[in-house]
Amino acid sequence: MDFDPGVLNSEEKVIYGLRSLYEKFGYSQYRMSRFEEYDLYVRNKDFLISDNVITFTDTDGKLMALKPDVTLSIVRASRDEPDSPLKLYYDENVFRVSGRSRRFREITQTGLEYLGEIDDYVVSEVLQLACRSLRTISRNSILDISDLDIVRTAVEELGLKDDLTATILKYLGQKNVHEIENVCSSAGASESDIRRLTDLIRISGDPDKAISILKQGGYSGAAVKHLETLVSLLRQNGFYDMVRIDFSVVNDMNYYNGTVFKGYVAGIPSGILSGGRYDRLMKKMGKRAGAIGFAVYLDLLSQATSAKDDYDVDVLLLYDRSSSPEDISNAVRTLTESGLSVSAQKNADTRIRYRKRAVLKGSEAVFDDTVC
Amino acid sequence: MTQYVNIALPKGRLGEKVYSLFAEAGFECPSILEENRKLIFENPGRGVRYFWVKPSDVAVYVERGAADIGVCGKDILLESSPEVYELLDLKTGKCRMAVASRKDFREDHRRPLRVATKFVNIAQDYYSSIGREIDIIELNGSIEIAPILGLSDVIVDIVETGTTLRENDLVETEKIMDISARLISNKSSYEFKKEKIEQITNSVGLLVSNRK
């Protein structure tokens, strides 16, 4: 098939690129039903980005929901076989409240999930695919990686009550050193423990540097070793430059554990990719396997500026009543075959933006020198 | 081409104070001090571009990436919870969010408390944290008049010196929280203009902590 990616808009182009990327690494597409029993979402409300769900009553009286999320459905539908991994990707429309509008929107979401036994290689493969996904969208992109086990250790050392932990995590996500200091010191945490946590916030950037700071700061053990392995695997695959260690990436600790990450693309104001390891969600839903995955929020692409081309067509070809349809058709064919886009019409329309204007003389297009 | 860091400042006294802090930290932009109606000012040498916006809009500009960083009051951040980084407490523009009522007001616990405020979310969060049922009345200005005319029992509002309250025969009954100006950053800009934003944060932060 003759395929011209130029006619796709950026969202379609990206979806096409992501699909072929995921297929290449052995992930297969997962299609799901548009509706799901509401029950599933109620039990795992905090896992959802927004807890508003569109519901309706099915003919048998069951309360159903228009799906606000894909991961939960995939987890529920998966068979519990840790030894045979399930590698899936999806490209679905989901319905949820988005942004400040407080209205439901239909959002295009693409993502990838790996359900099974998770080892260092699997995590690095998913991180690598996250990097590749970001590059498919733009060369100028960055992946922030954090490790919730490291964060958990630092927060637990403070010895605070559970309700304060949530507050601290919120501030961690805001890189809000001053509020963490306020909250922790008024709750009686020791200065050195607070310092250890705020040092984590200040680590953000170059992975090698971050790991050496972690080691100097007395963070050690499996989590740091794991991070080191991931970084070296990413380096080996040529992604080191776009990766940063940043502990302000905090997903809900009730569902996520270990590696979590967030991707940014220059020109788009919020994170376009988000993911992590969610063994805890699996356990909550009665599965023995671990899991890791991410979602790409392609609706954000429309927020990137100047997506539209400056011109509608390359050539505006004008003909008049005396022109024969054969001549027009020949001229259009000659132009399109030389790789130009053409709009043949009788009147010079002021709304159309073109690079060059040509007038049909006989069966030939004669260009003006007017360049608009 | 110079890569600019776009900085949204709140129009008014606080913004001017904050600008002089930034200038002292080495990110000056002399054209900003000229008397005119321009809204955008840049200094290519320092790579900064300032613009004045309505104080309550700063968070919107930053969250949506039109500004990379900005300065706004903690009250706005709490009221609208924008998705931004809060990098510094600038310890200026200090005031407090407080509850005030008429001097002779006695609370009736048998019915919901009528609360007039501009800060609906802050008021709701506060009263639900102490388990008090309220009837919220959203106003956009001259909040102090509400209890005087009997529109509400109390008001939740920003108190700086307390003069306005006193002149209207109101008294502050509870302090909800301290408020001050904060330096915020767009999350994506932070990644792509990291070095410059960290430079600004560190230099301004140093100044602020030395002033303490």
XYZ file of C-alpha atoms in Angstrom:
584
model
C 0.000 0.000 0.000
C 1.211 3.465 -0.821
C 1.202 5.141 2.521
C 1.875 8.806 3.047
C 2.322 9.610 6.753
C 2.168 13.286 5.821
C -1.622 13.232 5.543
C -2.054 11.925 9.089
C -2.477 14.411 11.841
C 0.069 14.144 14.619
C -2.141 12.030 16.875
C -2.824 9.432 14.179
C 0.838 9.368 13.224
C 1.874 8.721 16.801
C -0.687 5.950 17.310
C 0.533 4.228 14.169
C 4.156 4.550 15.320
C 3.418 3.255 18.807
C 1.490 0.225 17.575
C 4.299 -0.940 15.335
C 6.802 -0.271 18.126
C 4.916 -2.424 20.659
C 4.313 -5.224 18.146
C 8.038 -5.312 17.460
C 8.742 -6.116 21.098
C 6.208 -8.923 21.239
C 3.195 -7.114 22.726
C -0.167 -7.849 21.186
C -3.186 -5.635 20.941
C -5.964 -5.912 23.478
C -9.479 -4.838 22.539
C -12.010 -4.402 25.230
C -15.649 -3.773 25.657
C -16.770 -0.213 26.080
C -18.749 -1.081 29.214
C -17.645 -2.695 32.420
C -19.441 -3.466 35.673
C -19.299 -0.424 37.913
C -18.259 -2.622 40.805
C -14.724 -2.956 39.453
C -14.116 0.770 39.611
C -15.745 1.358 42.957
C -13.489 -1.148 44.663
C -10.374 0.464 43.216
C -11.463 4.066 43.111
C -8.124 5.496 44.173
C -6.357 3.816 41.279
C -8.287 5.990 38.831
C -7.047 9.430 37.858
C -10.481 10.867 38.514
C -13.083 9.002 40.532
C -16.001 10.235 38.464
C -17.405 7.502 36.270
C -20.304 7.619 33.802
C -22.770 4.949 34.870
C -26.010 3.505 33.574
C -28.255 0.602 34.458
C -28.155 -2.350 32.097
C -31.322 -4.215 31.039
C -30.848 -6.752 33.844
C -30.571 -4.053 36.464
C -26.790 -4.222 36.831
C -24.989 -0.937 37.260
C -22.559 -0.509 34.384
C -19.867 2.056 33.654
C -18.360 3.543 30.525
C -14.746 2.635 31.064
C -12.646 5.395 32.633
C -9.495 3.259 32.602
C -8.036 0.245 30.838
C -5.524 -1.239 33.276
C -8.124 -2.438 35.783
C -10.046 -4.288 33.093
C -6.888 -5.938 31.794
C -5.886 -7.052 35.276
C -9.302 -8.472 35.993
C -9.500 -10.322 32.682
C -6.007 -11.785 33.008
C -5.532 -15.395 34.022
C -3.391 -15.777 37.083
C -0.349 -17.482 35.602
C 2.864 -15.823 36.756
C 4.957 -18.197 34.643
C 3.455 -17.231 31.311
C 3.666 -13.474 30.959
C 0.914 -11.488 29.333
C 2.272 -8.727 27.113
C -0.419 -6.387 25.883
C -0.916 -2.959 24.440
C -4.110 -1.058 23.879
C -5.360 1.971 22.074
C -8.749 2.853 23.478
C -11.087 5.705 24.147
C -11.850 6.224 27.813
C -14.319 8.532 29.516
C -13.376 10.649 32.443
C -13.477 14.123 33.893
C -10.575 16.041 32.553
C -8.884 19.167 33.809
C -10.660 22.164 35.189
C -13.686 21.851 32.924
C -15.266 19.366 35.366
C -17.009 17.796 32.393
C -16.701 14.285 31.064
C -14.537 13.925 28.020
C -13.689 11.136 25.652
C -9.942 10.696 25.811
C -7.650 8.686 23.571
C -5.336 6.598 25.671
C -2.665 4.240 24.461
C -0.687 2.042 26.769
C 1.205 -1.084 27.449
C 1.051 -3.673 30.228
C 3.297 -6.551 31.224
C 1.691 -9.023 33.630
C 3.831 -11.841 34.958
C 7.021 -12.357 36.875
C 8.929 -9.079 36.872
C 12.721 -9.068 36.757
C 15.313 -6.395 36.005
C 15.151 -7.081 32.297
C 11.372 -6.693 32.149
C 11.474 -3.356 33.978
C 14.224 -2.120 31.691
C 12.307 -3.261 28.596
C 9.215 -1.347 29.682
C 11.323 1.738 30.493
C 12.975 1.440 27.126
C 9.596 1.240 25.421
C 8.502 4.312 27.375
C 11.587 6.148 26.060
C 10.926 4.956 22.532
C 7.265 5.998 22.809
C 8.321 9.505 23.841
C 10.769 9.684 20.938
C 7.993 8.664 18.574
C 6.181 11.785 19.705
C 9.172 14.124 19.737
C 12.975 14.020 19.767
C 12.884 16.553 22.548
C 11.523 14.448 25.390
C 12.489 13.344 28.880
C 11.650 10.392 31.123
C 11.747 10.925 34.892
C 12.274 7.766 36.917
C 11.679 7.313 40.632
C 11.666 4.364 42.992
C 8.861 4.128 45.505
C 10.766 1.664 47.696
C 13.433 4.300 48.281
C 10.788 6.952 48.938
C 8.898 4.618 51.269
C 12.029 3.954 53.344
C 12.728 7.671 53.701
C 9.131 8.461 54.695
C 8.838 5.538 57.131
C 12.016 6.627 58.900
C 10.215 9.815 59.897
C 7.903 7.678 62.023
C 4.808 9.777 61.323
C 1.160 8.806 61.480
C -0.402 7.357 58.333
C -2.545 10.381 57.549
C 0.538 12.589 57.490
C 2.256 10.236 55.059
C -0.280 11.121 52.374
C 0.362 14.841 52.971
C 4.113 14.326 52.744
C 3.769 12.429 49.478
C 1.648 15.243 48.068
C 4.366 17.763 48.923
C 7.012 15.444 47.527
C 5.126 15.511 44.224
C 5.247 19.324 44.333
C 9.000 19.421 45.120
C 7.793 21.395 48.096
C 10.742 21.333 50.505
C 9.497 24.137 52.779
C 6.110 22.542 53.520
C 7.688 19.137 54.212
C 10.024 20.808 56.700
C 7.063 22.538 58.352
C 4.879 19.444 58.598
C 7.636 17.087 59.721
C 9.152 19.346 62.321
C 5.784 20.173 63.870
C 5.063 16.432 64.005
C 8.303 15.931 65.889
C 10.483 14.181 63.312
C 14.209 14.478 63.846
C 16.130 17.025 61.838
C 18.430 14.457 60.283
C 15.506 12.309 59.094
C 13.808 15.364 57.568
C 17.058 16.275 55.879
C 17.292 12.795 54.357
C 13.865 13.188 52.812
C 14.359 16.727 51.528
C 17.696 15.653 50.041
C 15.723 13.163 47.975
C 13.657 16.009 46.507
C 16.768 17.928 45.621
C 18.101 14.969 43.660
C 16.755 15.500 40.215
C 18.690 15.050 37.077
C 21.601 13.127 35.708
C 21.165 9.440 36.745
C 24.842 8.725 37.548
C 25.072 11.785 39.745
C 21.763 10.930 41.415
C 22.901 7.400 42.231
C 26.176 8.577 43.696
C 24.304 11.126 45.849
C 21.965 8.346 47.006
C 24.906 6.195 48.026
C 26.602 9.073 49.831
C 23.337 9.796 51.622
C 23.339 6.309 53.080
C 20.634 4.919 50.813
C 21.768 1.494 49.874
C 20.472 -1.982 49.461
C 18.455 -3.612 46.765
C 16.497 -0.561 45.583
C 19.563 1.510 44.721
C 21.265 -1.498 43.133
C 18.137 -2.065 41.040
C 18.118 1.571 39.926
C 21.769 1.278 38.974
C 21.076 -1.791 36.836
C 18.209 -0.025 35.070
C 20.332 3.011 34.319
C 23.115 0.898 32.873
C 20.660 -1.004 30.663
C 19.158 2.263 29.443
C 22.625 3.577 28.688
C 23.465 0.428 26.734
C 20.425 1.082 24.540
C 21.184 4.730 23.914
C 18.560 6.304 26.183
C 20.787 7.642 28.947
C 20.564 11.246 27.749
C 16.785 11.416 27.967
C 16.483 9.786 31.400
C 16.520 11.531 34.764
C 16.131 10.354 38.309
C 13.457 12.451 40.009
C 11.775 11.449 43.261
C 8.885 13.852 42.780
C 7.236 11.181 40.633
C 4.909 9.667 43.223
C 2.095 7.340 42.263
C -0.330 6.023 44.870
C 1.647 3.718 47.151
C -1.381 1.535 47.785
C -1.178 0.325 44.211
C 2.338 1.000 43.022
C 5.721 -0.193 44.256
C 9.290 -0.010 43.005
C 9.957 1.762 39.732
C 7.553 4.524 38.694
C 8.063 7.013 35.880
C 6.669 9.976 34.012
C 7.449 11.289 30.542
C 7.473 14.861 29.262
C 7.592 16.286 25.743
C 8.791 19.835 25.068
C 5.871 22.108 24.248
C 3.275 20.055 26.125
C 2.676 21.530 29.589
C 1.943 18.337 31.526
C 3.285 14.788 31.612
C 2.197 12.842 28.530
C 3.314 9.408 29.720
C 2.848 7.897 33.125
C 3.487 4.451 34.494
C 5.076 2.140 36.984
C 5.136 -1.191 38.660
C 1.847 -2.170 40.304
C 2.315 -5.495 42.058
C 0.176 -4.171 44.888
C -2.856 -3.657 42.677
C -2.414 -7.199 41.368
C -2.346 -8.531 44.909
C -5.442 -6.542 45.848
C -7.229 -8.101 42.904
C -6.159 -11.587 43.938
C -3.407 -12.168 41.396
C -0.077 -13.713 42.236
C 1.814 -12.221 39.284
C 3.521 -8.858 39.306
C 2.856 -6.164 36.729
C 4.297 -3.045 35.156
C 2.970 -0.755 32.467
C 2.348 2.750 31.276
C -0.208 4.928 29.516
C 0.308 7.647 26.928
C -2.241 10.478 26.962
C -2.443 11.357 23.303
C -5.214 13.913 23.756
C -2.509 16.224 25.140
C -0.943 16.438 21.689
C -3.648 18.874 20.698
C -2.186 21.266 23.261
C 1.086 21.483 21.359
C 1.221 24.731 19.453
C 1.556 25.197 15.697
C 0.473 21.717 14.765
C -1.210 23.068 11.645
C 0.751 23.615 8.436
C 1.114 27.091 7.046
C -0.350 26.066 3.704
C -3.430 24.120 2.695
C -1.979 23.121 -0.694
C 1.204 23.538 -2.695
C -0.485 24.632 -5.906
C -3.745 26.396 -6.591
C -4.619 25.584 -10.203
C -7.153 27.913 -11.819
C -9.150 26.953 -14.879
C -12.118 28.543 -16.641
C -15.280 27.536 -18.482
C -13.400 26.927 -21.726
C -11.011 24.376 -20.181
C -11.752 20.766 -21.070
C -12.008 18.258 -18.211
C -9.315 16.121 -19.887
C -6.861 19.031 -19.879
C -7.556 19.826 -16.245
C -7.152 16.192 -15.289
C -3.836 15.934 -17.177
C -2.445 19.032 -15.531
C -3.484 17.860 -12.075
C -1.929 14.444 -12.684
C 1.374 15.962 -13.831
C 1.539 18.141 -10.731
C 0.597 15.429 -8.215
C 2.995 12.982 -9.817
C 5.789 15.484 -9.261
C 4.947 15.326 -5.546
C 2.906 18.507 -5.145
C -0.554 18.790 -3.645
C -3.046 20.513 -5.918
C -6.413 22.108 -5.643
C -7.987 22.712 -9.057
C -10.819 25.200 -9.009
C -12.488 27.879 -11.054
C -12.261 30.775 -8.626
C -9.362 32.065 -6.624
C -10.758 31.471 -3.203
C -9.382 33.867 -0.611
C -9.637 31.368 2.219
C -7.261 28.846 0.703
C -3.578 29.253 1.504
C -1.238 28.086 -1.255
C 2.439 28.196 -2.045
C 2.083 28.835 -5.773
C -0.672 29.787 -8.112
C -0.937 28.412 -11.649
C -3.361 29.118 -14.478
C -4.344 26.414 -16.943
C -3.371 27.340 -20.523
C -4.361 24.573 -22.925
C -3.354 21.429 -21.060
C -0.461 23.041 -19.226
C -0.255 24.682 -15.835
C 1.482 28.045 -16.148
C 2.819 29.323 -12.838
C 2.522 32.948 -11.821
C 5.415 34.239 -9.916
C 3.060 35.249 -7.163
C 4.101 33.498 -4.032
C 1.737 34.048 -1.168
C 18.744 32.348 19.988
C 18.304 33.112 23.682
C 16.204 30.610 25.539
C 13.968 32.624 27.806
C 12.448 31.603 31.091
C 8.962 33.114 31.112
C 8.018 34.470 34.513
C 4.466 35.447 35.461
C 4.290 38.047 38.214
C 1.147 39.178 40.015
C 0.177 42.743 39.140
C 0.384 45.106 42.082
C 2.435 45.681 45.203
C 3.363 42.039 45.804
C 4.559 41.660 42.212
C 6.794 44.713 42.502
C 8.283 43.414 45.719
C 8.914 40.036 44.160
C 10.459 41.596 41.067
C 12.995 43.463 43.182
C 13.846 40.162 44.868
C 14.469 38.560 41.473
C 16.488 41.586 40.347
C 18.628 41.393 43.468
C 19.211 37.711 42.758
C 20.677 38.666 39.377
C 17.696 38.379 37.055
C 16.969 42.028 36.510
C 15.053 43.500 33.597
C 15.400 47.306 33.798
C 12.709 48.059 31.193
C 10.117 46.805 33.665
C 10.562 49.925 35.800
C 9.686 52.324 32.982
C 6.307 53.949 33.361
C 4.196 52.554 30.552
C 1.384 50.186 29.791
C 3.420 47.351 28.390
C 2.747 43.950 29.918
C 5.762 41.977 28.698
C 9.403 42.811 29.411
C 12.538 40.919 28.503
C 16.232 40.966 29.201
C 18.074 38.850 26.612
C 21.314 39.129 28.577
C 19.798 37.340 31.559
C 17.433 35.146 29.533
C 14.347 36.226 31.453
C 10.994 37.491 30.233
C 8.593 38.916 32.784
C 4.925 39.615 32.411
C 2.267 41.029 34.666
C -0.988 39.156 35.067
C -3.893 39.231 37.474
C -2.700 37.601 40.737
C -5.353 34.910 40.686
C -4.411 33.981 37.106
C -0.707 33.307 37.703
C -1.315 29.629 38.508
C -3.324 29.199 35.305
C -0.505 30.629 33.162
C 2.029 28.362 34.857
C -0.079 25.197 34.869
C -0.757 25.532 31.149
C 2.850 26.347 30.329
C 2.348 29.909 29.017
C 4.664 30.883 31.863
C 7.469 28.555 32.962
C 7.519 29.859 36.504
C 5.481 32.361 38.468
C 4.738 33.801 41.854
C 1.394 33.535 43.552
C -0.157 33.386 46.982
C -0.565 30.097 48.837
C -4.302 30.908 49.049
C -4.640 30.598 45.264
C -2.686 27.339 45.242
C -4.901 25.843 47.939
C -8.072 27.075 46.320
C -7.380 25.792 42.814
C -4.825 22.956 43.416
C -3.002 23.431 40.112
C -0.642 20.691 38.836
C 2.604 22.606 39.427
C 5.786 22.368 41.471
C 5.918 24.632 44.508
C 9.623 25.419 44.686
C 9.995 28.146 47.282
C 8.263 29.985 50.066
C 9.260 33.580 49.311
C 8.212 34.658 52.826
C 6.804 37.877 51.481
C 3.213 39.006 51.033
C 2.545 37.445 54.411
C -1.001 37.298 55.674
C -3.393 34.683 57.013
C -6.607 32.949 56.056
C -9.005 33.487 58.916
C -12.580 33.240 60.078
C -14.225 36.475 61.226
C -17.646 37.368 62.544
C -19.546 40.246 64.133
C -18.394 41.000 67.658
C -21.750 39.996 69.110
C -22.151 36.801 67.060
C -22.926 33.654 69.052
C -22.780 30.400 67.144
C -25.937 28.276 66.981
C -24.838 24.644 66.779
C -28.316 23.411 65.891
C -28.096 24.625 62.307
C -25.428 24.786 59.577
C -23.077 27.739 59.818
C -23.528 30.226 56.987
C -20.087 31.053 55.591
C -19.469 33.805 53.026
C -16.171 33.610 51.151
C -14.237 33.920 47.933
C -12.291 30.784 48.893
C -14.950 28.094 48.643
C -12.608 25.097 48.642
C -10.456 26.318 51.501
C -13.544 27.058 53.623
C -15.120 23.700 52.828
C -11.903 21.799 53.591
C -11.455 23.637 56.857
C -14.978 23.069 58.162
C -15.054 19.439 57.057
C -11.758 18.914 58.911
C -13.459 20.024 62.137
C -16.712 18.287 61.275
C -18.933 21.375 61.119
C -21.765 21.456 58.600
C -21.842 24.700 56.639
C -23.904 26.557 54.090
C -21.433 28.176 51.732
C -22.120 31.553 50.114
C -19.718 32.389 47.314
C -18.941 36.103 46.947
C -16.386 37.886 44.787
C -15.597 40.973 46.825
C -16.545 43.153 49.811
C -16.897 39.974 51.843
C -16.924 41.968 55.110
C -20.373 43.300 54.368
C -22.003 39.848 54.433
C -22.213 39.341 58.232
C -23.146 42.997 58.771
C -26.179 42.656 56.534
C -27.009 39.240 57.922
C -26.219 37.453 54.677
C -23.863 35.135 56.555
C -22.808 34.224 60.103
C -19.099 34.354 59.441
C -16.651 35.061 56.639
C -13.509 33.226 55.578
C -11.076 35.681 54.088
C -7.497 36.897 53.907
C -6.452 39.084 56.797
C -3.281 41.125 56.570
C -3.366 43.746 59.327
C -6.935 43.395 60.459
C -7.784 47.057 59.818
C -10.645 46.346 57.423
C -12.162 43.953 59.941
C -11.894 46.444 62.806
C -13.356 49.283 60.785
C -16.359 47.110 60.044
C -16.791 45.939 63.633
C -15.734 42.396 62.862
C -13.404 40.225 64.925
C -11.097 37.432 63.855
C -12.205 34.239 65.617
C -9.998 31.494 64.162
C -6.872 31.401 62.056
C -7.066 28.739 59.341
C -3.523 29.050 57.999
C -0.638 31.351 57.238
C -0.323 32.585 53.681
C 2.696 33.867 51.794
C 3.911 34.146 48.212
C 5.257 30.984 46.589
C 7.467 30.372 43.574
C 5.787 27.799 41.338
C 6.936 26.038 38.179
C 5.305 24.253 35.282
C 6.248 20.560 35.497
C 7.209 20.179 31.869
C 9.139 23.478 31.687
C 11.072 22.348 34.739
C 12.414 19.459 32.674
C 13.315 21.419 29.582
C 14.606 24.629 31.200
C 15.929 22.893 34.275
C 19.299 24.583 34.595
C 17.903 28.105 34.397
C 14.940 27.435 36.668
C 17.158 25.804 39.287
C 19.556 28.728 39.035
C 16.731 31.186 39.714
C 15.308 29.041 42.528
C 18.660 28.690 44.242
C 19.679 32.358 44.013
C 16.283 33.657 45.097
C 16.085 30.982 47.808
C 19.439 32.026 49.188
C 18.328 35.662 49.371
C 15.104 34.722 51.129
C 16.788 32.548 53.738
C 19.437 35.217 54.425
C 16.725 37.774 55.087
C 15.051 35.622 57.690
